[in-house]
Amino acid sequence: MKDETGALKPVYILAIETSCDETSAAVVRDGWEVLSNIISSQIETHRAFGGVVPEVASRKHVEVITLIVEEALARAEVTPDMLDAVAVTQGPGLVGALLVGVVAAKALALAWNKPLIGTHHIAGHIYAGRLVQELKYPCLALVASGGHTELVSLEAEGSFRIIGRTRDDAVGEAYDKVARALGFPYPGGPHVDKLAHEAAEAAALPRVWLEPDSYDFSLSGLKSAVLNLVNQSRMKGLEPDVAAIARGFQESVVEVLVEKAVRAVRATEARQLLLCGGVAANRGLREALAARCESEGIELIIPPAVYCTDNAAMIGAAAYVKWSHDGGTPLDMVADPGFSLEDWSVKGY
């Protein structure tokens, strides 16, 4: 972006993320430099219920959104007049939670006379990779989160084509359900990951490959196999070997994710593989994918854990791409819990 003299000037975007149970605001400069990234988590609130309660999540967002935005601006040492735009997660997500962020962003954009950028949540997870290093196109993203498991091909900046997705449970969802069966509290993924690394052996569990040429995933059968092991042990009056089950489950999930991602990289001739989403913080997946990519000569980008889970900095990174190509979003934009990633692609794709 250029000033009145024709010189390049930095672009400052205030980004807001409220798609689920984290309230976050960030200030991002030029789409990659994070000046602040404030996150208020609701994990302790929802732990008592064993999962996210949508109505509770929405109310918690309302309670803290103003304070989080103020802190993000203060931490970045940026005033509203310095901003070029206000970005917000438009979807997908919990509709009530999304509404809180969208209404807040609209109010700020209107009050400060700034453009609004409605941003796709999964595009944010993907462009979290740009907070680490520059992306090279074409590239491929393996999205692994609580609500999404997808392989996304990016032929150029801001273009998205989903070539594989889960047919039932997402990876994070499956981890939480398995963790609950093994007696762990919400969120269960980190407990399963930790126990899997400590286990001396792995329980025998199936790998679900689907059709030979498919990049889709299916985790419901694996989840059922875990439940069967647990129930069979208890029917015999024995305590299930939770460590072995955790390791067997994780090895099964990771093997399929890694194999399909590497195969998709070759098929799309991608120059980079991006691992993104909340499950990208999983140690077992990170280590296995890094080792396989090193042996295959594939450049792998994995953001730090703080940019894997839901955060506003990633929304600012994706919003910058949309802003650069298509400009802002009309103020009558609405929260969309079923927002299509491919439809959010920049114009021309």
Tab-separated table of C-alpha atoms in Angstrom, residues 140 142 151 163 207-209 211-217 251-267 273 285 288-290 292-293 295-296 298:
chain	number	residue	atom	x	y	z
A	140	LEU	CA	-0.847	-27.890	0.143
A	142	LEU	CA	-3.281	-30.336	5.946
A	151	LEU	CA	-6.459	-31.385	2.495
A	163	ILE	CA	-9.219	-32.220	-2.430
A	207	ARG	CA	-6.170	-47.816	9.659
A	208	VAL	CA	-9.019	-46.425	7.574
A	209	TRP	CA	-7.737	-45.762	4.038
A	211	GLU	CA	-10.811	-45.986	-1.700
A	212	PRO	CA	-7.282	-46.348	-3.150
A	213	ASP	CA	-7.319	-42.924	-4.832
A	214	SER	CA	-9.227	-41.058	-2.115
A	215	TYR	CA	-7.805	-38.184	-0.062
A	216	ASP	CA	-10.818	-38.272	2.270
A	217	PHE	CA	-10.660	-39.338	5.899
A	251	GLU	CA	-0.464	-44.061	15.642
A	252	SER	CA	-3.479	-45.000	13.529
A	253	VAL	CA	-4.595	-41.378	13.094
A	254	VAL	CA	-1.111	-40.054	12.397
A	255	GLU	CA	-0.179	-42.762	9.878
A	256	VAL	CA	-3.232	-42.058	7.711
A	257	LEU	CA	-2.887	-38.262	7.926
A	258	VAL	CA	0.802	-38.332	7.037
A	259	GLU	CA	0.480	-40.828	4.198
A	260	LYS	CA	-2.411	-39.038	2.512
A	261	ALA	CA	-0.794	-35.617	2.930
A	262	VAL	CA	2.465	-36.763	1.339
A	263	ARG	CA	0.605	-38.469	-1.498
A	264	ALA	CA	-1.404	-35.283	-2.110
A	265	VAL	CA	1.777	-33.172	-2.178
A	266	ARG	CA	3.134	-35.365	-4.960
A	267	ALA	CA	-0.130	-35.342	-6.911
A	273	LEU	CA	3.206	-28.625	2.943
A	285	LEU	CA	1.639	-35.637	14.447
A	288	ALA	CA	5.879	-37.986	12.372
A	289	LEU	CA	5.109	-35.488	9.608
A	290	ALA	CA	8.454	-33.714	10.053
A	292	ARG	CA	8.460	-38.148	6.742
A	293	CYS	CA	8.846	-34.792	4.976
A	295	SER	CA	12.960	-38.232	4.161
A	296	GLU	CA	10.807	-37.244	1.153
A	298	ILE	CA	9.279	-31.914	1.214
